[in-house]
mmCIF file of C-alpha atoms and ligand atoms in Angstrom:
data_model
loop_
_atom_site.group_PDB
_atom_site.id
_atom_site.type_symbol
_atom_site.label_atom_id
_atom_site.label_comp_id
_atom_site.label_asym_id
_atom_site.label_seq_id
_atom_site.Cartn_x
_atom_site.Cartn_y
_atom_site.Cartn_z
ATOM 1 C CA MET C 21 -72.056 -3.330 -125.502
ATOM 2 C CA PRO C 22 -72.163 -5.690 -122.533
ATOM 3 C CA GLY C 23 -69.899 -4.574 -119.699
ATOM 4 C CA ALA C 24 -69.643 -1.032 -121.090
ATOM 5 C CA PRO C 25 -70.394 1.730 -118.566
ATOM 6 C CA LEU C 26 -73.781 3.413 -118.746
ATOM 7 C CA LEU C 27 -72.125 6.803 -119.114
ATOM 8 C CA ASP C 28 -68.594 7.430 -120.298
ATOM 9 C CA VAL C 29 -67.335 11.001 -120.155
ATOM 10 C CA ALA C 30 -63.910 11.616 -121.682
ATOM 11 C CA ALA C 31 -61.846 14.813 -121.610
ATOM 12 C CA LEU C 32 -64.867 17.052 -121.107
ATOM 13 C CA THR C 33 -63.782 20.681 -121.337
ATOM 14 C CA VAL C 34 -66.199 23.588 -121.090
ATOM 15 C CA SER C 35 -65.245 27.160 -121.937
ATOM 16 C CA PHE C 36 -67.280 30.303 -121.570
ATOM 17 C CA ALA C 37 -66.938 33.347 -123.767
ATOM 18 C CA THR C 38 -65.981 36.375 -121.682
ATOM 19 C CA ASP C 39 -64.759 39.839 -122.596
ATOM 20 C CA ARG C 40 -61.254 38.467 -122.059
ATOM 21 C CA GLY C 41 -61.798 35.577 -124.473
ATOM 22 C CA PHE C 42 -62.710 31.991 -123.645
ATOM 23 C CA VAL C 43 -62.114 30.764 -120.086
ATOM 24 C CA LYS C 44 -62.266 27.141 -118.983
ATOM 25 C CA ALA C 45 -64.758 26.352 -116.215
ATOM 26 C CA VAL C 46 -64.318 22.589 -116.679
ATOM 27 C CA ASN C 47 -61.022 21.153 -117.812
ATOM 28 C CA ASP C 48 -60.298 17.625 -119.028
ATOM 29 C CA VAL C 49 -62.867 15.869 -116.863
ATOM 30 C CA SER C 50 -63.178 12.111 -117.436
ATOM 31 C CA PHE C 51 -65.282 9.574 -115.563
ATOM 32 C CA THR C 52 -67.637 6.666 -116.003
ATOM 33 C CA VAL C 53 -70.879 5.679 -114.322
ATOM 34 C CA ASN C 54 -71.881 2.034 -114.297
ATOM 35 C CA GLU C 55 -75.452 0.712 -114.261
ATOM 36 C CA GLY C 56 -76.971 1.036 -110.802
ATOM 37 C CA GLU C 57 -73.995 2.876 -109.364
ATOM 38 C CA ILE C 58 -73.968 6.030 -107.218
ATOM 39 C CA LEU C 59 -71.175 8.407 -108.178
ATOM 40 C CA SER C 60 -70.654 11.549 -106.144
ATOM 41 C CA ILE C 61 -69.051 14.706 -107.465
ATOM 42 C CA VAL C 62 -67.825 16.714 -104.504
ATOM 43 C CA GLY C 63 -66.143 20.105 -104.212
ATOM 44 C CA GLU C 64 -66.708 23.585 -102.843
ATOM 45 C CA SER C 65 -68.991 26.029 -104.550
ATOM 46 C CA GLY C 66 -67.464 27.187 -107.840
ATOM 47 C CA SER C 67 -65.547 23.958 -108.555
ATOM 48 C CA GLY C 68 -67.366 23.280 -111.832
ATOM 49 C CA LYS C 69 -69.766 20.566 -110.684
ATOM 50 C CA THR C 70 -72.944 22.068 -112.093
ATOM 51 C CA VAL C 71 -71.272 23.151 -115.335
ATOM 52 C CA THR C 72 -70.017 19.570 -115.803
ATOM 53 C CA LEU C 73 -73.545 18.210 -115.502
ATOM 54 C CA LEU C 74 -75.287 20.827 -117.568
ATOM 55 C CA SER C 75 -72.801 20.450 -120.399
ATOM 56 C CA LEU C 76 -73.092 16.701 -120.639
ATOM 57 C CA LEU C 77 -76.868 17.047 -120.688
ATOM 58 C CA GLY C 78 -76.717 19.605 -123.486
ATOM 59 C CA LEU C 79 -78.128 22.345 -121.256
ATOM 60 C CA THR C 80 -75.449 24.996 -121.689
ATOM 61 C CA ASP C 81 -76.001 27.976 -123.942
ATOM 62 C CA ARG C 82 -74.464 27.118 -127.312
ATOM 63 C CA ARG C 83 -73.890 30.741 -128.228
ATOM 64 C CA THR C 84 -71.583 31.457 -125.286
ATOM 65 C CA THR C 85 -70.303 28.026 -124.330
ATOM 66 C CA GLN C 86 -67.871 25.736 -126.041
ATOM 67 C CA VAL C 87 -68.082 22.072 -125.019
ATOM 68 C CA GLU C 88 -65.320 19.666 -126.055
ATOM 69 C CA GLY C 89 -64.644 16.010 -125.347
ATOM 70 C CA SER C 90 -66.929 13.032 -125.658
ATOM 71 C CA VAL C 91 -69.945 11.813 -123.719
ATOM 72 C CA LEU C 92 -71.121 8.306 -124.492
ATOM 73 C CA PHE C 93 -74.474 7.215 -123.050
ATOM 74 C CA ARG C 94 -75.783 3.766 -123.983
ATOM 75 C CA GLY C 95 -73.771 3.882 -127.177
ATOM 76 C CA ARG C 96 -74.921 7.370 -128.213
ATOM 77 C CA ARG C 97 -72.597 10.366 -128.438
ATOM 78 C CA LEU C 98 -74.591 12.960 -126.518
ATOM 79 C CA LEU C 99 -72.539 16.000 -127.522
ATOM 80 C CA GLU C 100 -73.301 15.278 -131.161
ATOM 81 C CA LEU C 101 -77.071 14.922 -130.835
ATOM 82 C CA LYS C 102 -79.569 17.495 -132.066
ATOM 83 C CA ASP C 103 -81.490 19.422 -129.385
ATOM 84 C CA ARG C 104 -84.626 17.478 -130.229
ATOM 85 C CA GLU C 105 -82.911 14.105 -129.736
ATOM 86 C CA MET C 106 -81.276 15.295 -126.535
ATOM 87 C CA ARG C 107 -84.621 16.469 -125.159
ATOM 88 C CA ARG C 108 -86.019 13.010 -125.708
ATOM 89 C CA ILE C 109 -83.194 11.471 -123.671
ATOM 90 C CA ARG C 110 -83.524 14.014 -120.875
ATOM 91 C CA GLY C 111 -86.507 13.228 -118.733
ATOM 92 C CA LYS C 112 -86.890 9.769 -120.210
ATOM 93 C CA GLU C 113 -83.508 8.036 -119.884
ATOM 94 C CA ILE C 114 -81.663 10.676 -117.887
ATOM 95 C CA ALA C 115 -83.519 12.729 -115.302
ATOM 96 C CA LEU C 116 -82.136 15.870 -113.696
ATOM 97 C CA ILE C 117 -82.941 17.102 -110.228
ATOM 98 C CA SER C 118 -81.574 20.610 -110.388
ATOM 99 C CA GLN C 119 -79.920 22.628 -107.653
ATOM 100 C CA ASP C 120 -83.070 24.590 -106.921
ATOM 101 C CA PRO C 121 -86.076 22.250 -106.592
ATOM 102 C CA MET C 122 -88.458 25.111 -107.244
ATOM 103 C CA THR C 123 -87.182 25.481 -110.806
ATOM 104 C CA ALA C 124 -88.469 21.967 -111.525
ATOM 105 C CA LEU C 125 -91.960 22.859 -110.346
ATOM 106 C CA THR C 126 -94.423 25.360 -111.717
ATOM 107 C CA PRO C 127 -96.192 27.278 -108.945
ATOM 108 C CA VAL C 128 -99.467 27.523 -110.872
ATOM 109 C CA HIS C 129 -100.169 23.800 -111.236
ATOM 110 C CA THR C 130 -100.709 21.037 -108.728
ATOM 111 C CA ILE C 131 -97.945 18.516 -108.074
ATOM 112 C CA GLY C 132 -100.145 15.803 -109.548
ATOM 113 C CA TRP C 133 -100.830 17.683 -112.755
ATOM 114 C CA GLN C 134 -97.101 18.264 -113.256
ATOM 115 C CA ILE C 135 -96.178 14.623 -112.799
ATOM 116 C CA VAL C 136 -98.998 13.487 -115.090
ATOM 117 C CA GLU C 137 -97.788 15.893 -117.782
ATOM 118 C CA GLN C 138 -94.230 14.658 -117.364
ATOM 119 C CA ILE C 139 -95.315 11.020 -117.713
ATOM 120 C CA ARG C 140 -97.459 11.710 -120.777
ATOM 121 C CA ALA C 141 -94.763 13.774 -122.474
ATOM 122 C CA HIS C 142 -92.672 10.634 -122.855
ATOM 123 C CA ASP C 143 -95.207 7.838 -122.679
ATOM 124 C CA PRO C 144 -98.536 7.842 -124.552
ATOM 125 C CA VAL C 145 -100.655 6.512 -121.694
ATOM 126 C CA SER C 146 -104.194 7.665 -120.873
ATOM 127 C CA GLU C 147 -104.728 10.259 -118.210
ATOM 128 C CA PRO C 148 -106.212 7.884 -115.622
ATOM 129 C CA VAL C 149 -103.225 5.548 -116.057
ATOM 130 C CA ALA C 150 -100.751 8.430 -115.694
ATOM 131 C CA ARG C 151 -102.677 9.650 -112.667
ATOM 132 C CA ARG C 152 -102.494 6.254 -110.985
ATOM 133 C CA ARG C 153 -98.765 6.048 -111.658
ATOM 134 C CA ALA C 154 -98.214 9.567 -110.306
ATOM 135 C CA ILE C 155 -99.966 8.748 -107.031
ATOM 136 C CA GLU C 156 -97.999 5.520 -106.783
ATOM 137 C CA LEU C 157 -94.726 7.424 -107.245
ATOM 138 C CA LEU C 158 -95.649 10.017 -104.627
ATOM 139 C CA GLY C 159 -96.181 7.136 -102.226
ATOM 140 C CA GLU C 160 -92.892 5.513 -103.211
ATOM 141 C CA VAL C 161 -90.897 8.663 -102.461
ATOM 142 C CA GLY C 162 -92.416 8.692 -99.003
ATOM 143 C CA LEU C 163 -95.169 11.296 -99.113
ATOM 144 C CA PRO C 164 -97.473 10.193 -96.289
ATOM 145 C CA ASN C 165 -100.742 10.876 -98.097
ATOM 146 C CA PRO C 166 -100.030 10.616 -101.829
ATOM 147 C CA THR C 167 -103.619 11.084 -103.004
ATOM 148 C CA GLU C 168 -103.820 14.344 -101.144
ATOM 149 C CA ALA C 169 -100.292 15.465 -102.117
ATOM 150 C CA PHE C 170 -101.345 14.942 -105.745
ATOM 151 C CA THR C 171 -103.843 17.802 -105.407
ATOM 152 C CA ARG C 172 -101.438 20.203 -103.679
ATOM 153 C CA TYR C 173 -99.593 23.169 -105.166
ATOM 154 C CA PRO C 174 -95.810 23.305 -104.612
ATOM 155 C CA HIS C 175 -96.016 26.140 -102.048
ATOM 156 C CA GLN C 176 -98.403 24.056 -99.946
ATOM 157 C CA LEU C 177 -95.690 21.477 -99.251
ATOM 158 C CA SER C 178 -92.725 21.722 -96.886
ATOM 159 C CA GLY C 179 -89.201 21.866 -98.383
ATOM 160 C CA GLY C 180 -88.613 18.167 -97.748
ATOM 161 C CA MET C 181 -91.962 17.157 -99.227
ATOM 162 C CA ARG C 182 -91.356 19.369 -102.245
ATOM 163 C CA GLN C 183 -87.968 17.752 -102.808
ATOM 164 C CA ARG C 184 -89.646 14.338 -102.663
ATOM 165 C CA ALA C 185 -92.202 15.501 -105.220
ATOM 166 C CA VAL C 186 -89.363 16.639 -107.513
ATOM 167 C CA ILE C 187 -87.707 13.245 -107.121
ATOM 168 C CA ALA C 188 -91.043 11.534 -107.907
ATOM 169 C CA MET C 189 -91.254 13.622 -111.052
ATOM 170 C CA ALA C 190 -87.697 12.740 -112.026
ATOM 171 C CA LEU C 191 -88.484 9.064 -111.513
ATOM 172 C CA SER C 192 -91.751 9.139 -113.401
ATOM 173 C CA CYS C 193 -90.093 7.818 -116.552
ATOM 174 C CA ASN C 194 -87.954 5.269 -114.763
ATOM 175 C CA PRO C 195 -84.655 6.829 -115.900
ATOM 176 C CA ALA C 196 -81.521 4.727 -116.222
ATOM 177 C CA LEU C 197 -79.573 7.685 -114.848
ATOM 178 C CA LEU C 198 -80.682 10.182 -112.250
ATOM 179 C CA VAL C 199 -78.578 13.301 -111.928
ATOM 180 C CA ALA C 200 -79.082 15.153 -108.661
ATOM 181 C CA ASP C 201 -77.405 18.529 -108.154
ATOM 182 C CA GLU C 202 -77.114 19.246 -104.402
ATOM 183 C CA PRO C 203 -80.578 17.794 -103.752
ATOM 184 C CA THR C 204 -80.307 18.120 -99.983
ATOM 185 C CA THR C 205 -78.477 21.408 -99.546
ATOM 186 C CA ALA C 206 -81.597 23.433 -98.764
ATOM 187 C CA LEU C 207 -82.980 20.847 -96.347
ATOM 188 C CA ASP C 208 -82.479 20.482 -92.615
ATOM 189 C CA VAL C 209 -80.350 17.603 -91.367
ATOM 190 C CA THR C 210 -83.179 15.173 -90.581
ATOM 191 C CA VAL C 211 -84.913 15.658 -93.902
ATOM 192 C CA GLN C 212 -81.546 15.506 -95.657
ATOM 193 C CA ALA C 213 -80.915 12.060 -94.169
ATOM 194 C CA GLN C 214 -84.356 10.920 -95.332
ATOM 195 C CA VAL C 215 -83.774 12.122 -98.891
ATOM 196 C CA LEU C 216 -80.397 10.330 -98.996
ATOM 197 C CA GLU C 217 -82.080 7.147 -97.759
ATOM 198 C CA LEU C 218 -84.612 7.600 -100.513
ATOM 199 C CA LEU C 219 -81.912 7.919 -103.185
ATOM 200 C CA LYS C 220 -80.276 4.724 -101.963
ATOM 201 C CA ARG C 221 -83.602 2.917 -102.036
ATOM 202 C CA LEU C 222 -84.283 4.120 -105.577
ATOM 203 C CA ARG C 223 -81.066 2.630 -106.773
ATOM 204 C CA LYS C 224 -82.081 -0.642 -105.140
ATOM 205 C CA ASP C 225 -85.730 -0.700 -106.243
ATOM 206 C CA PHE C 226 -85.493 0.955 -109.652
ATOM 207 C CA GLY C 227 -81.889 0.070 -110.494
ATOM 208 C CA SER C 228 -81.198 3.694 -111.470
ATOM 209 C CA ALA C 229 -77.610 4.873 -111.549
ATOM 210 C CA ILE C 230 -77.208 8.202 -109.753
ATOM 211 C CA ILE C 231 -74.784 11.084 -110.082
ATOM 212 C CA LEU C 232 -75.028 12.994 -106.843
ATOM 213 C CA ILE C 233 -73.450 16.408 -106.614
ATOM 214 C CA THR C 234 -72.636 17.754 -103.183
ATOM 215 C CA HIS C 235 -70.185 19.989 -101.354
ATOM 216 C CA ASP C 236 -70.459 17.788 -98.277
ATOM 217 C CA MET C 237 -68.071 14.871 -97.692
ATOM 218 C CA GLY C 238 -70.530 13.563 -95.085
ATOM 219 C CA VAL C 239 -73.107 13.057 -97.845
ATOM 220 C CA VAL C 240 -70.516 11.260 -99.971
ATOM 221 C CA ALA C 241 -69.676 8.874 -97.125
ATOM 222 C CA GLU C 242 -73.361 8.183 -96.656
ATOM 223 C CA VAL C 243 -74.367 7.214 -100.193
ATOM 224 C CA ALA C 244 -71.642 7.084 -102.843
ATOM 225 C CA ASP C 245 -69.935 4.038 -104.346
ATOM 226 C CA ARG C 246 -67.348 6.197 -106.073
ATOM 227 C CA VAL C 247 -66.208 9.792 -105.784
ATOM 228 C CA LEU C 248 -64.831 12.537 -107.997
ATOM 229 C CA VAL C 249 -63.285 15.412 -106.083
ATOM 230 C CA MET C 250 -63.428 18.566 -108.212
ATOM 231 C CA TYR C 251 -61.486 21.753 -107.768
ATOM 232 C CA ALA C 252 -61.087 24.717 -110.122
ATOM 233 C CA GLY C 253 -62.717 22.824 -112.974
ATOM 234 C CA ARG C 254 -60.605 19.692 -112.684
ATOM 235 C CA VAL C 255 -61.000 16.283 -111.115
ATOM 236 C CA VAL C 256 -58.184 16.445 -108.554
ATOM 237 C CA GLU C 257 -58.891 13.006 -107.090
ATOM 238 C CA SER C 258 -61.067 10.027 -107.901
ATOM 239 C CA GLY C 259 -61.567 6.581 -106.462
ATOM 240 C CA THR C 260 -64.020 4.369 -104.664
ATOM 241 C CA THR C 261 -65.540 6.004 -101.593
ATOM 242 C CA ARG C 262 -63.545 3.599 -99.492
ATOM 243 C CA GLN C 263 -60.244 4.453 -101.164
ATOM 244 C CA VAL C 264 -60.837 8.173 -100.880
ATOM 245 C CA PHE C 265 -61.826 8.027 -97.216
ATOM 246 C CA GLU C 266 -59.259 5.480 -96.095
ATOM 247 C CA ASP C 267 -56.314 6.650 -98.163
ATOM 248 C CA PRO C 268 -56.958 10.135 -99.588
ATOM 249 C CA TRP C 269 -54.228 11.352 -101.934
ATOM 250 C CA HIS C 270 -54.898 15.022 -102.648
ATOM 251 C CA PRO C 271 -54.353 17.905 -100.197
ATOM 252 C CA TYR C 272 -57.696 19.370 -101.273
ATOM 253 C CA THR C 273 -59.430 16.115 -100.312
ATOM 254 C CA TRP C 274 -57.568 16.246 -96.996
ATOM 255 C CA GLY C 275 -58.959 19.724 -96.422
ATOM 256 C CA LEU C 276 -62.507 18.588 -97.232
ATOM 257 C CA LEU C 277 -62.139 15.603 -94.909
ATOM 258 C CA ALA C 278 -60.797 17.824 -92.131
ATOM 259 C CA SER C 279 -63.991 19.877 -92.342
ATOM 260 C CA ILE C 280 -66.439 17.057 -91.604
ATOM 261 C CA PRO C 281 -67.319 16.560 -87.971
ATOM 262 C CA PRO C 282 -66.129 13.202 -86.583
ATOM 263 C CA VAL C 283 -68.914 10.693 -86.019
ATOM 264 C CA HIS C 284 -67.207 9.164 -83.002
ATOM 265 C CA GLY C 285 -64.968 10.551 -80.317
ATOM 266 C CA GLU C 286 -64.552 14.088 -79.188
ATOM 267 C CA ARG C 287 -65.596 16.957 -81.406
ATOM 268 C CA PRO C 288 -62.791 19.422 -81.943
ATOM 269 C CA ALA C 289 -63.413 22.934 -80.627
ATOM 270 C CA ARG C 290 -63.445 24.217 -84.174
ATOM 271 C CA LEU C 291 -63.615 22.378 -87.482
ATOM 272 C CA THR C 292 -60.792 23.239 -89.794
ATOM 273 C CA SER C 293 -62.056 24.628 -93.028
ATOM 274 C CA ILE C 294 -59.729 25.408 -95.880
ATOM 275 C CA PRO C 295 -58.660 29.057 -95.668
ATOM 276 C CA GLY C 296 -59.229 31.174 -98.763
ATOM 277 C CA THR C 297 -61.653 30.712 -101.637
ATOM 278 C CA PRO C 298 -61.515 28.765 -104.917
ATOM 279 C CA PRO C 299 -60.358 30.633 -108.026
ATOM 280 C CA THR C 300 -62.828 31.549 -110.756
ATOM 281 C CA PRO C 301 -62.282 30.508 -114.390
ATOM 282 C CA THR C 302 -60.998 34.015 -115.156
ATOM 283 C CA ASN C 303 -58.194 33.922 -112.558
ATOM 284 C CA LEU C 304 -56.911 30.371 -112.542
ATOM 285 C CA PRO C 305 -53.359 30.000 -111.249
ATOM 286 C CA PRO C 306 -50.865 28.765 -113.859
ATOM 287 C CA GLY C 307 -49.933 25.454 -112.211
ATOM 288 C CA CYS C 308 -51.940 23.458 -109.719
ATOM 289 C CA GLY C 309 -55.288 25.197 -109.172
ATOM 290 C CA PHE C 310 -55.190 24.446 -105.467
ATOM 291 C CA ALA C 311 -51.585 25.580 -104.859
ATOM 292 C CA PRO C 312 -52.438 29.094 -103.578
ATOM 293 C CA ARG C 313 -54.467 27.539 -100.726
ATOM 294 C CA CYS C 314 -52.346 24.441 -100.163
ATOM 295 C CA ARG C 315 -50.316 24.302 -96.960
ATOM 296 C CA LEU C 316 -48.019 21.778 -98.583
ATOM 297 C CA ARG C 317 -47.218 23.613 -101.794
ATOM 298 C CA PHE C 318 -43.599 23.606 -102.889
ATOM 299 C CA THR C 319 -41.684 24.904 -105.894
ATOM 300 C CA PRO C 320 -43.008 22.493 -108.569
ATOM 301 C CA CYS C 321 -46.627 23.439 -107.823
ATOM 302 C CA ASP C 322 -46.341 26.450 -110.176
ATOM 303 C CA GLN C 323 -46.414 23.906 -113.000
ATOM 304 C CA PRO C 324 -49.361 21.677 -113.979
ATOM 305 C CA PRO C 325 -49.321 18.704 -111.588
ATOM 306 C CA PRO C 326 -48.737 15.144 -112.815
ATOM 307 C CA ARG C 327 -51.438 12.523 -112.840
ATOM 308 C CA GLN C 328 -50.849 9.795 -110.285
ATOM 309 C CA GLY C 329 -52.571 6.415 -110.199
ATOM 310 C CA GLU C 330 -54.450 4.714 -112.982
ATOM 311 C CA GLY C 331 -57.952 3.838 -114.141
ATOM 312 C CA ASP C 332 -60.568 5.199 -111.742
ATOM 313 C CA ARG C 333 -58.054 5.725 -108.920
ATOM 314 C CA ARG C 334 -56.219 8.958 -109.610
ATOM 315 C CA ALA C 335 -54.994 12.256 -108.276
ATOM 316 C CA LEU C 336 -53.389 15.369 -109.739
ATOM 317 C CA CYS C 337 -50.556 16.306 -107.384
ATOM 318 C CA PHE C 338 -46.785 16.688 -107.064
ATOM 319 C CA ILE C 339 -46.601 15.042 -103.639
ATOM 320 C CA SER C 340 -45.101 11.635 -104.316
ATOM 321 C CA GLU C 341 -46.415 8.442 -102.801
ATOM 322 C CA ASP C 342 -43.525 8.094 -100.334
ATOM 323 C CA ARG C 343 -43.929 11.645 -99.001
ATOM 324 C CA ARG C 344 -47.707 11.447 -98.863
ATOM 325 C CA PRO C 345 -48.280 9.922 -95.393
ATOM 326 C CA ALA C 346 -46.177 12.518 -93.584
ATOM 327 C CA ALA C 347 -47.687 15.370 -95.598
ATOM 328 C CA ARG C 348 -51.196 14.094 -94.957
ATOM 329 C CA ALA C 349 -50.633 13.806 -91.214
ATOM 330 C CA THR C 350 -50.021 17.563 -91.066
ATOM 331 C CA VAL C 351 -53.618 18.129 -92.231
ATOM 332 C CA LEU C 352 -55.287 14.989 -90.873
ATOM 333 C CA PRO C 353 -53.448 13.975 -87.675
ATOM 334 C CA GLN C 354 -55.759 10.975 -87.215
ATOM 335 C CA PHE C 355 -54.052 9.300 -90.189
ATOM 336 C CA GLY C 356 -50.692 9.265 -88.423
ATOM 337 C CA GLY C 357 -47.371 9.862 -90.136
ATOM 338 C CA ALA C 358 -46.375 6.349 -91.113
ATOM 339 C CA ALA C 359 -47.530 4.584 -94.266
HETATM 340 N N1 ADP E 428 -72.520 30.811 -117.993
HETATM 341 C C1 ADP E 428 -71.382 31.078 -117.348
HETATM 342 N N2 ADP E 428 -70.505 32.017 -117.806
HETATM 343 C C2 ADP E 428 -69.343 32.258 -117.174
HETATM 344 N N3 ADP E 428 -68.921 31.607 -116.069
HETATM 345 C C3 ADP E 428 -69.740 30.678 -115.554
HETATM 346 C C4 ADP E 428 -71.004 30.345 -116.160
HETATM 347 N N4 ADP E 428 -71.586 29.365 -115.429
HETATM 348 C C5 ADP E 428 -70.730 29.092 -114.418
HETATM 349 N N5 ADP E 428 -69.625 29.866 -114.500
HETATM 350 C C6 ADP E 428 -68.469 29.836 -113.587
HETATM 351 O O1 ADP E 428 -67.896 28.525 -113.641
HETATM 352 C C7 ADP E 428 -67.429 28.145 -112.347
HETATM 353 C C8 ADP E 428 -68.013 26.801 -111.972
HETATM 354 O O2 ADP E 428 -69.386 26.960 -111.718
HETATM 355 P P1 ADP E 428 -70.332 25.785 -111.215
HETATM 356 O O3 ADP E 428 -70.193 24.597 -112.106
HETATM 357 O O4 ADP E 428 -71.702 26.360 -111.102
HETATM 358 O O5 ADP E 428 -69.743 25.454 -109.783
HETATM 359 P P2 ADP E 428 -70.329 24.453 -108.680
HETATM 360 O O6 ADP E 428 -71.565 23.813 -109.201
HETATM 361 O O7 ADP E 428 -69.222 23.482 -108.432
HETATM 362 O O8 ADP E 428 -70.574 25.307 -107.488
HETATM 363 C C9 ADP E 428 -67.808 29.261 -111.390
HETATM 364 O O9 ADP E 428 -66.673 30.068 -111.164
HETATM 365 C C10 ADP E 428 -68.889 30.001 -112.142
HETATM 366 O O10 ADP E 428 -68.899 31.352 -111.753
HETATM 367 MG MG1 MG E 429 -73.494 23.933 -108.458
#
């Protein structure tokens, strides 16, 4: 369908079987990803980001996990596909860079061998052709000496180089969608910036859409076109990166924004982080999931919050539009109190 999004996720809900029955780790999550777009999913650890991804890729354990909702990718309903069909899509049309880059690599084979295997698993090309393409890819992701890197084992590369090799492997089939789960978390700041640059270049050169998971609002600001802010299994705010940074609606987003160091001006003595920890699926509060940690909570917050906004610009919160600026200024003074 022309104009249809590449990926359309609607009312995705994921429940795990526990000894206290099923608990929801992801609840009513809806979003779209357009061709060539970078969407960031941001939230603290335990928000449900990884579970969201794994479930839409058919990678959750069917025996213990119940996945509801619909996931439409290029006209196919992914949640209804057989494992075999899903495997064909993963790695070829959708590539995953998982949270731990080492899980993507086998220690006992060279980087080159692994990329060649990956290419040939989806594309019946000869070994020399696959080899040439692998070396080309290693060069494209910025490995300084790709021919040599090809012959290296994972442990012989630095963390940043290894992450580039994993990205090269993910790109080897020219996926329409690249899903990257905290790809820079384990890297130092300089290398992190290089990997983010690389992701942006890939979108430009290969036209891949990217879902980038992170817990870092700084990363979002750097690369994303649109943002989903997740908390306690729900999307609490969504919008374009610009909307979310210039006019954030949800107190949780305010808290995340308050914890990134300012690029300009004086650094505060201490960055405010949000006190407390996120709930787990087994102890979700009855109303708004964020209420127990929210400085602005008031009586209605014991009930499920209403959805504000429309389309891709939304938030789940009781604070009405007219009260928002003053409330926000208590967390983010730089926004001022007036609308
Ligand atoms: N297989 C599982 N069984 C039960 N609970 C799980 C399982 N996988 C994840 N969870 C729980 O679901 C919540 C969301 O996890 P996750 O998606 O990994 O968070 P994030 O990636 O945002 O850090 C966490 O509280 C986690 O402990
Ligand atoms: Mg995760």
